[in-house]
Coordinates of C-alpha atoms in Angstrom, one line a residue:
Chain H
X1 CA 167.2 49.8 276.5
X2 CA 170.5 51.5 275.5
X3 CA 170.6 52.9 271.8
X4 CA 173.8 51.5 270.8
X5 CA 176.0 54.3 268.6
X6 CA 176.7 53.4 265.1
X7 CA 180.4 53.3 264.3
X8 CA 181.6 54.8 260.7
X9 CA 182.0 51.0 259.2
X10 CA 177.9 51.1 260.3
X11 CA 178.6 48.6 263.4
X12 CA 177.2 49.1 266.6
X13 CA 179.2 49.1 270.4
X14 CA 178.4 45.7 272.0
X15 CA 175.6 46.8 275.1
X16 CA 176.7 48.4 278.2
X17 CA 177.3 45.2 281.3
X18 CA 176.7 46.0 284.4
X19 CA 179.2 44.0 287.0
X20 CA 176.2 41.5 287.9
X21 CA 175.9 40.5 284.9
X22 CA 180.0 40.8 283.9
X23 CA 180.4 38.3 286.6
X24 CA 177.9 35.8 285.6
X25 CA 180.6 34.4 283.8
X26 CA 184.0 35.2 286.0
X27 CA 186.0 33.6 288.2
X28 CA 184.4 33.7 291.7
X29 CA 187.6 33.6 293.6
X30 CA 188.8 37.3 293.1
X31 CA 185.0 39.0 295.0
X32 CA 185.8 35.7 297.7
X33 CA 189.4 37.0 298.2
X34 CA 187.8 40.7 299.0
X35 CA 184.5 39.7 301.2
X36 CA 187.6 37.2 303.0
X37 CA 190.0 40.3 303.5
X38 CA 187.4 43.1 304.4
X39 CA 186.2 40.5 307.0
X40 CA 189.4 39.8 308.0
X41 CA 190.4 43.5 309.1
X42 CA 187.3 44.1 311.2
X43 CA 188.5 40.9 312.9
X44 CA 192.0 40.7 313.0
X45 CA 193.0 44.3 312.2
X46 CA 190.7 46.6 314.4
X47 CA 191.2 45.2 317.4
X48 CA 194.3 45.1 316.8
X49 CA 194.9 48.9 315.7
X50 CA 192.1 49.7 319.0
X51 CA 194.8 47.8 321.1
X52 CA 198.0 50.1 320.0
X53 CA 196.2 53.2 320.6
X54 CA 195.1 51.9 323.8
X55 CA 198.1 52.0 326.8
X56 CA 196.4 50.4 329.1
X57 CA 198.0 52.2 332.1
X58 CA 198.1 49.1 334.5
X59 CA 199.7 45.7 335.2
X60 CA 197.6 43.2 333.6
X61 CA 196.6 40.2 335.6
X62 CA 199.1 41.4 338.8
X63 CA 197.0 42.6 341.9
X64 CA 197.8 46.5 342.3
X65 CA 195.3 49.1 343.8
X66 CA 193.4 51.0 341.6
X67 CA 192.0 53.0 344.0
X68 CA 193.5 54.2 348.1
X69 CA 192.5 50.9 349.7
X70 CA 191.2 48.5 347.1
X71 CA 193.3 46.4 345.2
X72 CA 192.1 44.5 341.4
X73 CA 193.3 42.1 339.2
X74 CA 192.5 43.2 335.5
X75 CA 192.8 41.7 332.1
X76 CA 193.9 43.1 329.5
X77 CA 191.5 45.6 327.3
X78 CA 190.7 47.7 330.1
X79 CA 192.0 51.8 330.0
X80 CA 193.4 52.5 333.3
X81 CA 192.5 56.5 334.9
X82 CA 193.6 57.9 337.8
X83 CA 195.2 61.4 336.7
X84 CA 192.5 63.1 338.5
X85 CA 193.9 61.7 342.0
X86 CA 189.8 61.9 342.6
X87 CA 188.4 59.5 340.5
X88 CA 189.9 56.3 339.0
X89 CA 188.6 54.5 336.1
X90 CA 189.0 51.9 333.7
X91 CA 187.7 52.6 329.7
X92 CA 187.2 49.8 327.4
X93 CA 185.0 49.5 324.4
X94 CA 183.0 53.6 324.8
X95 CA 182.2 51.9 329.1
X96 CA 183.1 53.3 332.2
X97 CA 183.7 51.2 335.5
X98 CA 184.5 54.1 338.2
X99 CA 186.1 52.9 341.6
X100 CA 184.9 54.0 344.7
X101 CA 187.3 53.3 348.1
X102 CA 185.6 51.7 350.7
X103 CA 184.3 54.1 353.6
X104 CA 182.5 52.8 356.2
X105 CA 179.1 52.7 355.9
X106 CA 175.7 53.0 358.3
X107 CA 173.5 52.0 355.6
X108 CA 173.0 48.5 354.0
X109 CA 174.3 47.7 351.1
X110 CA 170.6 46.8 349.8
X111 CA 169.5 50.5 351.6
X112 CA 173.3 52.2 349.3
X113 CA 171.8 49.7 346.5
X114 CA 168.8 51.5 346.3
X115 CA 170.2 55.3 345.1
X116 CA 171.4 53.4 342.1
X117 CA 167.8 51.8 341.5
X118 CA 165.7 55.2 341.6
X119 CA 168.4 56.8 340.1
X120 CA 168.4 54.5 336.9
X121 CA 164.2 54.4 337.7
X122 CA 164.1 58.1 337.1
X123 CA 165.9 58.0 333.8
X124 CA 163.4 55.3 332.9
X125 CA 165.4 52.8 332.8
X126 CA 164.7 48.9 333.3
X127 CA 166.2 47.8 336.2
X128 CA 166.7 44.3 337.4
X129 CA 166.4 43.3 340.6
X130 CA 169.2 42.8 343.6
X131 CA 171.5 40.0 342.9
X132 CA 173.9 38.8 345.5
X133 CA 177.8 37.3 344.8
X134 CA 180.9 37.1 346.9
X135 CA 184.8 38.0 345.9
X136 CA 187.4 35.9 345.3
X137 CA 189.0 36.8 349.0
X138 CA 185.4 36.4 350.4
X139 CA 183.3 39.7 350.8
X140 CA 179.6 39.8 349.6
X141 CA 178.2 42.1 347.7
X142 CA 175.1 43.1 345.9
X143 CA 175.2 44.2 342.2
X144 CA 171.8 45.4 340.5
X145 CA 171.4 46.8 336.1
X146 CA 169.4 48.7 334.1
X147 CA 169.2 49.6 330.6
X148 CA 167.4 51.7 328.2
X149 CA 167.2 51.7 324.6
X150 CA 170.7 52.5 323.9
X151 CA 172.2 53.3 327.7
X152 CA 173.3 51.0 330.1
X153 CA 174.4 51.1 333.4
X154 CA 175.3 48.2 336.7
X155 CA 176.1 48.9 340.5
X156 CA 177.9 46.6 342.2
X157 CA 179.1 47.1 346.3
X158 CA 181.5 45.2 348.3
X159 CA 180.5 45.3 351.9
X160 CA 184.3 44.4 353.5
X161 CA 184.2 45.0 357.8
X162 CA 182.3 47.6 358.1
X163 CA 182.5 49.7 355.2
X164 CA 181.6 49.2 351.1
X165 CA 183.1 49.8 347.9
X166 CA 181.5 50.4 345.1
X167 CA 181.8 49.8 341.2
X168 CA 179.7 51.7 338.7
X169 CA 179.7 50.6 335.2
X170 CA 178.1 53.1 332.3
X171 CA 177.9 52.1 329.0
X172 CA 176.8 51.6 324.9
X173 CA 173.9 49.2 325.6
X174 CA 175.1 47.8 322.8
X175 CA 178.4 46.1 324.1
X176 CA 176.7 45.6 327.6
X177 CA 177.0 42.1 327.7
X178 CA 181.0 42.4 327.1
X179 CA 182.2 44.7 329.4
X180 CA 180.0 43.8 331.8
X181 CA 181.5 40.4 332.0
X182 CA 184.7 42.2 331.8
X183 CA 183.4 44.6 334.5
X184 CA 181.8 41.7 336.7
X185 CA 185.4 39.6 336.1
X186 CA 187.4 42.6 337.4
X187 CA 184.9 43.3 340.8
X188 CA 184.8 39.7 341.6
X189 CA 188.9 40.1 342.6
X190 CA 188.8 43.1 344.2
X191 CA 189.9 43.3 348.0
X192 CA 189.5 45.8 350.5
X193 CA 192.7 46.7 351.7
X194 CA 190.8 49.2 353.8
X195 CA 188.0 51.3 355.1
X196 CA 188.3 55.2 354.8
X197 CA 185.5 56.4 358.1
Chain F
X1 CA 167.2 43.9 287.1
X2 CA 169.5 45.3 284.6
X3 CA 169.1 46.6 281.3
X4 CA 166.8 44.9 279.0
X5 CA 169.7 44.3 275.9
X6 CA 172.3 42.2 278.8
X7 CA 170.8 38.4 279.1
X8 CA 172.9 36.4 281.0
X9 CA 171.4 34.2 283.3
X10 CA 173.6 32.9 286.7
X11 CA 173.6 29.0 286.8
X12 CA 172.1 29.4 289.9
X13 CA 168.3 30.2 290.8
X14 CA 169.9 31.4 294.3
X15 CA 172.7 33.1 296.4
X16 CA 173.0 29.0 296.8
X17 CA 176.3 28.4 294.8
X18 CA 178.0 25.5 296.1
X19 CA 180.8 26.0 293.4
X20 CA 181.0 29.9 293.9
X21 CA 184.3 31.1 296.1
X22 CA 182.3 33.7 298.2
X23 CA 179.2 30.8 298.9
X24 CA 182.4 28.8 301.2
X25 CA 184.3 32.2 302.2
X26 CA 179.8 33.1 303.5
X27 CA 180.2 29.2 305.6
X28 CA 183.9 30.1 307.4
X29 CA 182.2 33.3 308.5
X30 CA 179.4 31.6 309.5
X31 CA 180.9 29.1 310.9
X32 CA 182.9 32.1 313.2
X33 CA 179.9 33.6 314.1
X34 CA 178.1 30.8 316.0
X35 CA 181.2 30.1 318.4
X36 CA 180.4 33.9 318.5
X37 CA 177.2 35.6 318.6
X38 CA 175.9 32.0 318.4
X39 CA 177.6 30.2 321.8
X40 CA 175.9 33.6 323.1
X41 CA 171.8 32.9 322.0
X42 CA 173.2 29.0 323.3
X43 CA 173.9 29.4 326.4
X44 CA 170.8 31.6 327.2
X45 CA 168.7 29.0 325.9
X46 CA 170.3 26.1 328.2
X47 CA 170.6 28.6 331.4
X48 CA 167.2 29.8 331.5
X49 CA 165.8 27.3 329.1
X50 CA 161.3 29.1 330.2
X51 CA 162.3 32.6 329.4
X52 CA 164.9 32.2 326.5
X53 CA 161.7 29.7 324.7
X54 CA 159.9 33.2 324.8
X55 CA 162.2 35.5 324.4
X56 CA 163.1 33.1 320.9
X57 CA 159.7 32.5 320.3
X58 CA 158.6 37.0 320.6
X59 CA 161.6 37.7 318.1
X60 CA 161.1 35.4 316.2
X61 CA 157.0 36.2 315.8
X62 CA 158.7 39.9 315.3
X63 CA 161.4 38.5 312.8
X64 CA 157.8 37.0 311.0
X65 CA 156.1 40.0 310.9
X66 CA 158.6 42.6 310.1
X67 CA 160.0 40.2 306.2
X68 CA 156.3 40.4 305.7
X69 CA 155.9 43.7 305.8
X70 CA 159.5 43.7 303.1
X71 CA 157.9 41.6 301.0
X72 CA 154.7 43.1 301.0
X73 CA 156.9 46.2 300.0
X74 CA 158.7 44.4 297.5
X75 CA 155.2 43.1 295.6
X76 CA 157.2 43.7 292.0
X77 CA 159.6 40.6 292.7
X78 CA 159.4 37.3 294.6
X79 CA 162.8 36.6 295.7
X80 CA 164.0 32.8 296.3
X81 CA 163.7 32.0 299.8
X82 CA 167.4 30.0 300.1
X83 CA 168.7 33.7 299.0
X84 CA 166.7 36.0 302.0
X85 CA 167.7 33.1 304.9
X86 CA 171.1 33.8 303.6
X87 CA 170.9 37.5 304.2
X88 CA 168.9 36.9 307.3
X89 CA 172.4 34.7 307.8
X90 CA 174.6 37.0 307.6
X91 CA 172.7 39.5 309.0
X92 CA 172.1 37.5 312.5
X93 CA 175.2 35.2 312.9
X94 CA 177.9 37.2 310.8
X95 CA 177.9 40.2 311.4
X96 CA 176.8 40.4 315.0
X97 CA 179.9 37.1 315.3
X98 CA 182.3 39.8 314.4
X99 CA 180.2 42.9 315.9
X100 CA 181.7 41.0 319.4
X101 CA 184.6 41.5 318.1
X102 CA 184.6 44.6 316.0
X103 CA 182.2 46.8 318.0
X104 CA 184.0 46.5 321.3
X105 CA 187.4 48.1 319.1
X106 CA 185.4 50.7 317.4
X107 CA 184.0 52.0 320.1
X108 CA 187.4 52.0 321.9
X109 CA 189.2 53.6 319.2
X110 CA 186.2 56.3 319.0
X111 CA 186.5 56.5 322.8
X112 CA 189.9 58.0 322.1
X113 CA 189.9 60.2 319.5
X114 CA 186.4 61.9 321.2
X115 CA 187.0 61.8 324.9
X116 CA 185.7 58.5 326.3
X117 CA 183.1 59.7 329.1
X118 CA 181.8 61.9 326.0
X119 CA 178.6 60.2 324.3
X120 CA 179.5 60.1 320.4
X121 CA 181.9 58.1 321.6
X122 CA 179.0 55.5 321.8
X123 CA 177.3 56.1 318.5
X124 CA 180.5 56.7 316.7
X125 CA 181.5 52.8 317.2
X126 CA 178.4 51.6 316.3
X127 CA 177.7 53.4 313.4
X128 CA 180.9 53.2 311.8
X129 CA 181.4 49.4 312.3
X130 CA 178.2 47.6 312.1
X131 CA 177.1 49.1 308.5
X132 CA 179.9 47.6 307.0
X133 CA 179.7 44.7 308.6
X134 CA 175.8 45.2 307.4
X135 CA 176.8 46.3 303.8
X136 CA 179.5 43.6 303.5
X137 CA 176.9 41.3 303.8
X138 CA 175.2 42.1 300.9
X139 CA 178.6 42.8 299.2
X140 CA 178.9 39.2 299.7
X141 CA 175.6 38.5 297.9
X142 CA 176.0 40.1 295.3
X143 CA 179.6 38.4 294.2
X144 CA 177.4 35.0 293.9
X145 CA 175.1 35.9 290.9
X146 CA 172.9 33.8 291.5
X147 CA 171.1 36.2 294.0
X148 CA 170.4 38.1 291.3
X149 CA 171.1 41.6 292.6
X150 CA 170.5 43.8 290.0
X151 CA 169.5 46.4 291.0
X152 CA 169.1 49.7 293.8
X153 CA 165.3 47.5 294.4
X154 CA 167.7 44.5 294.9
X155 CA 170.2 46.2 297.7
X156 CA 167.2 48.0 299.3
X157 CA 165.0 44.1 300.3
X158 CA 168.5 42.5 300.8
X159 CA 170.0 45.3 302.6
X160 CA 166.6 45.7 305.2
X161 CA 166.9 41.7 305.3
X162 CA 170.4 41.9 306.6
X163 CA 169.1 44.6 309.1
X164 CA 166.2 42.0 310.4
X165 CA 168.6 39.8 311.4
X166 CA 171.0 42.0 313.0
X167 CA 168.4 43.5 315.2
X168 CA 166.4 40.7 315.9
X169 CA 169.8 38.6 317.4
X170 CA 170.9 41.5 319.1
X171 CA 167.5 42.0 320.7
X172 CA 167.3 39.0 321.3
X173 CA 170.7 38.9 323.1
X174 CA 170.4 41.5 325.0
X175 CA 167.0 41.0 326.1
X176 CA 168.7 37.2 327.1
X177 CA 171.2 38.4 329.4
X178 CA 170.3 37.1 332.5
X179 CA 173.0 38.1 334.5
X180 CA 172.1 41.9 333.9
X181 CA 168.5 41.6 333.4
X182 CA 167.2 38.9 335.4
X183 CA 164.6 36.5 333.7
X184 CA 161.8 38.1 334.1
X185 CA 158.8 38.1 330.8
X186 CA 157.7 41.4 331.7
X187 CA 161.5 42.3 331.0
X188 CA 161.8 40.4 327.8
X189 CA 158.6 41.9 326.9
X190 CA 159.4 45.2 327.1
X191 CA 162.7 44.5 325.1
X192 CA 160.3 44.0 322.6
X193 CA 158.9 47.1 323.0
X194 CA 161.2 49.3 323.5
X195 CA 163.8 47.8 321.1
X196 CA 161.5 46.9 318.2
X197 CA 158.2 49.1 318.4
X198 CA 159.7 52.5 319.7
X199 CA 163.2 52.2 317.5
X200 CA 161.9 50.1 315.3
X201 CA 161.6 52.3 312.4
X202 CA 164.6 54.0 311.9
X203 CA 166.7 50.8 313.5
X204 CA 169.3 48.2 311.8
X205 CA 167.0 46.9 308.9
X206 CA 166.1 51.4 307.9
X207 CA 169.9 52.2 307.9
X208 CA 171.4 48.8 305.7
X209 CA 168.2 49.1 303.6
X210 CA 169.5 53.0 302.9
X211 CA 173.1 51.3 302.4
X212 CA 172.0 48.1 300.0
X213 CA 170.4 50.4 297.8
X214 CA 173.4 52.0 296.8
X215 CA 174.8 48.3 296.6
X216 CA 172.3 47.6 294.5
X217 CA 173.0 50.7 292.3
X218 CA 177.0 49.9 292.2
X219 CA 176.2 46.0 291.1
X220 CA 173.6 47.1 288.6
X221 CA 174.0 50.1 286.8
X222 CA 175.7 50.3 283.9
X223 CA 176.9 53.9 284.4
X224 CA 180.0 55.5 285.2
X225 CA 182.4 53.3 287.7
X226 CA 182.8 57.3 289.5
X227 CA 179.3 57.5 289.8
X228 CA 178.6 53.7 291.1
X229 CA 181.5 55.1 293.3
X230 CA 180.2 57.7 294.5
X231 CA 176.2 56.2 295.2
X232 CA 177.8 53.0 296.8
X233 CA 179.5 55.1 299.5
X234 CA 177.8 58.2 299.3
X235 CA 174.7 56.4 300.8
X236 CA 177.3 54.0 303.7
X237 CA 178.3 57.4 304.7
X238 CA 173.6 58.2 305.0
X239 CA 173.7 54.7 307.0
X240 CA 176.6 55.9 309.5
X241 CA 175.6 58.9 310.1
X242 CA 171.7 58.1 310.4
X243 CA 173.0 55.5 312.8
X244 CA 175.5 58.1 315.1
X245 CA 172.8 60.8 314.8
X246 CA 170.3 58.2 316.0
X247 CA 172.4 56.6 318.9
X248 CA 174.2 60.0 319.9
X249 CA 173.0 61.8 323.2
X250 CA 171.8 64.6 320.5
X251 CA 167.7 65.3 321.6
X252 CA 168.0 62.7 324.9
X253 CA 165.3 63.5 328.1
X254 CA 164.9 61.3 330.7
X255 CA 162.0 59.6 329.3
X256 CA 164.4 57.9 326.3
X257 CA 160.6 57.6 324.5
X258 CA 159.8 60.7 322.7
X259 CA 163.5 60.9 322.0
X260 CA 163.7 57.8 319.7
X261 CA 160.3 58.7 318.4
X262 CA 161.8 63.2 317.8
X263 CA 164.7 61.1 316.2
X264 CA 162.9 58.2 314.3
X265 CA 161.6 60.7 312.0
X266 CA 164.4 62.4 310.1
X267 CA 165.6 58.6 309.5
X268 CA 162.1 57.7 308.3
X269 CA 161.6 60.3 305.8
X270 CA 164.9 60.1 304.1
X271 CA 164.2 56.0 303.4
X272 CA 161.4 56.7 302.9
X273 CA 162.8 59.1 299.6
X274 CA 164.7 56.6 298.9
X275 CA 162.6 53.8 299.1
X276 CA 160.4 56.1 296.5
X277 CA 162.9 56.7 293.7
X278 CA 164.3 53.3 293.9
X279 CA 160.8 52.1 293.1
X280 CA 160.6 54.6 290.5
X281 CA 163.5 53.4 289.4
X282 CA 162.1 49.6 289.1
X283 CA 158.9 50.5 288.0
X284 CA 160.8 52.7 284.7
X285 CA 162.2 49.3 284.4
X286 CA 159.5 46.8 284.5
X287 CA 157.9 48.9 281.5
X288 CA 161.0 48.7 279.6
X289 CA 160.6 45.2 279.6
X290 CA 156.8 45.6 278.9
X291 CA 157.8 47.6 275.6
X292 CA 160.9 46.2 274.5
X293 CA 161.2 43.1 275.8
X294 CA 158.3 41.2 276.6
X295 CA 155.9 39.9 273.7
X296 CA 152.8 42.2 273.2
X297 CA 150.6 39.6 273.4
X298 CA 152.2 38.2 277.8
X299 CA 152.2 41.4 278.7
X300 CA 151.4 45.0 277.0
X301 CA 152.0 47.9 277.5
X302 CA 148.6 48.9 278.2
X303 CA 149.2 45.9 280.9
X304 CA 151.9 47.4 282.5
X305 CA 149.7 51.1 283.2
X306 CA 147.6 48.6 285.9
X307 CA 150.6 46.2 287.2
X308 CA 152.0 50.0 287.4
X309 CA 151.4 50.4 291.5
X310 CA 149.2 48.0 294.1
X311 CA 146.5 50.8 294.0
X312 CA 146.1 49.8 290.4
X313 CA 146.4 46.1 290.4
X314 CA 144.1 45.9 293.9
X315 CA 141.0 48.3 291.6
X316 CA 141.7 45.5 288.6
X317 CA 141.0 42.9 290.5
X318 CA 137.7 44.7 292.2
X319 CA 137.1 45.6 288.6
X320 CA 137.2 42.0 288.0
X321 CA 135.0 41.2 291.4
X322 CA 132.1 43.4 290.2
X323 CA 131.5 42.3 286.8
X324 CA 132.8 38.5 286.9
X325 CA 132.6 37.6 290.0
X326 CA 135.4 36.5 293.3
X327 CA 136.9 33.9 291.2
X328 CA 137.4 35.8 288.1
X329 CA 138.6 38.5 290.8
X330 CA 140.9 36.1 292.5
X331 CA 141.9 34.3 288.5
X332 CA 142.9 37.9 287.9
X333 CA 145.0 38.7 290.2
X334 CA 146.8 35.2 289.6
X335 CA 147.5 36.7 285.9
X336 CA 149.3 39.7 287.6
X337 CA 151.5 38.2 290.3
X338 CA 152.1 35.8 287.1
X339 CA 153.0 38.5 283.8
X340 CA 155.5 40.4 287.2
X341 CA 157.2 37.5 287.3
X342 CA 157.7 37.1 283.3
X343 CA 159.4 40.8 282.9
X344 CA 161.1 40.2 286.2
X345 CA 162.3 36.7 284.9
X346 CA 162.9 38.7 281.0
X347 CA 164.9 41.2 282.2
X348 CA 167.2 39.4 285.0
X349 CA 168.0 36.8 282.3
X350 CA 166.3 36.6 279.2
X351 CA 162.9 35.7 277.4
X352 CA 164.8 32.3 276.0
X353 CA 166.6 31.7 280.6
X354 CA 164.5 28.7 282.6
X355 CA 162.9 31.5 284.6
X356 CA 161.7 33.4 281.9
X357 CA 159.9 30.2 280.4
X358 CA 158.2 29.2 283.7
X359 CA 157.0 32.5 284.9
X360 CA 155.6 32.2 281.1
X361 CA 154.1 28.8 282.0
X362 CA 152.2 30.1 284.4
X363 CA 151.1 33.1 283.2
X364 CA 149.2 30.6 280.5
X365 CA 148.6 28.9 283.1
X366 CA 146.3 31.8 285.0
X367 CA 145.5 33.4 281.6
X368 CA 143.3 29.5 280.8
X369 CA 141.9 30.3 284.0
X370 CA 141.3 33.6 283.9
X371 CA 138.6 32.3 280.5
X372 CA 137.4 30.0 282.5
X373 CA 135.3 31.9 284.7
X374 CA 134.5 35.4 282.3
X375 CA 134.5 33.6 279.3
X376 CA 133.4 36.3 276.7
X377 CA 135.7 39.5 277.8
X378 CA 139.6 39.7 276.5
X379 CA 142.4 38.8 279.4
X380 CA 145.1 40.2 278.3

């Protein structure tokens, strides 16, 4: 309990009140406005800022050759980088999707995927059973994924005319559900134009 | 709890206050959160009902156990179940729902700033957006007077609950990404082990509790505005830094278990220091209440000495049991609980408030019960 200093006329100053106490009789609309504004800033402002900062670098929703002999159709939200001339990557929400053009292979897709599985297991990832899928172009493929406590990874391999194209996604666990979904949609659109021997 | 001199009772007994516009903004955000995050929960349950229900059961059990632990740490004060539920819902659905949009954006921005292939981008993106998002829930609760967030201890408690809600729903969603993880029961259990126990102590409840203590101080203290802002923003910054440190590529080994364990140590130490400071301040406030607000015949300063710590309360009960038997010991536990309730109510709302009068009545009843079991002794 604080002692209130006496004024020269003998009166005392009113006791100091905390914000919590001052809020009791106060109208609630300023607080409501504050919470709404901050929430909208996170829901609308932050994604808008991220979009402004990102260039994209590819024609959204149109088929384009993202890696030699490998065509994909990509929705907005990724950033494409082919500047190295060796690696062809899409990034999104801290995750990176690497596209490896189709090359001829004697291995089956299962055997090729086992390499990824072994690498993930050696890094103590929880690895799922491989699952099969078919692209929109009709090529068959398999996918496997793994999680650590903070990171996640997934590998898709598509088989076409004796060759295999690979898509490798790595990123934070916290946004992996969203990035996996987006990457999976991208892989579905893949069309192998050419197989390198 | 605030200074004993100022008694203003809110119109509701919990944060459930339909006359507050903040409440309705929260309802609107909850609808948004349910559409964003709740739909993922529903899809997880509907697409694989048995493993989905198993995961739900496991994470619900985890939530109940951690909630009981948090309640145990907050033994001085029993807070309304409705307020606790609203805090949990903010963390579980509103924060995760907004997070589905804000977190990827924050990751993109962080990747632009430090490079997409830099491991720090992930850590910065998560910490910089998730901590303010959870803290916003506590600010919203504090803006509803019925929530009675009037001290660092209140903020610490509700911050931990919001963090728990966030962690449980986020972890449930991780462990039920069937298309990624498959529907294996062992994978679900491993997720619980990894996210709930290995990283559990240095996770969302801990970070949010730290930031929450600052929010509670901001709303409950009568210190200068500069000091209150500095404490609130300082604890938020600390929560963000700890979160980033925990998610960072520092001290990463092939096996994530030792890495997680080592990184937990500074987080837990800092959290314990803050808990200790907050509890010390809470004890001082209660001590002042026993001295200046509540009449001595109900809770005297001497009584408070035996209420001061859990150990002191247990010792008093043990001594009672030895001297007057089990029933008297149980009755003394009731007296102690009622005395603490009265102290908290009197400090929060004044001795004339409905809550304080109800606690006063419970204390009277408990003291009567105690007298029945130890007729010759004074009951304090």
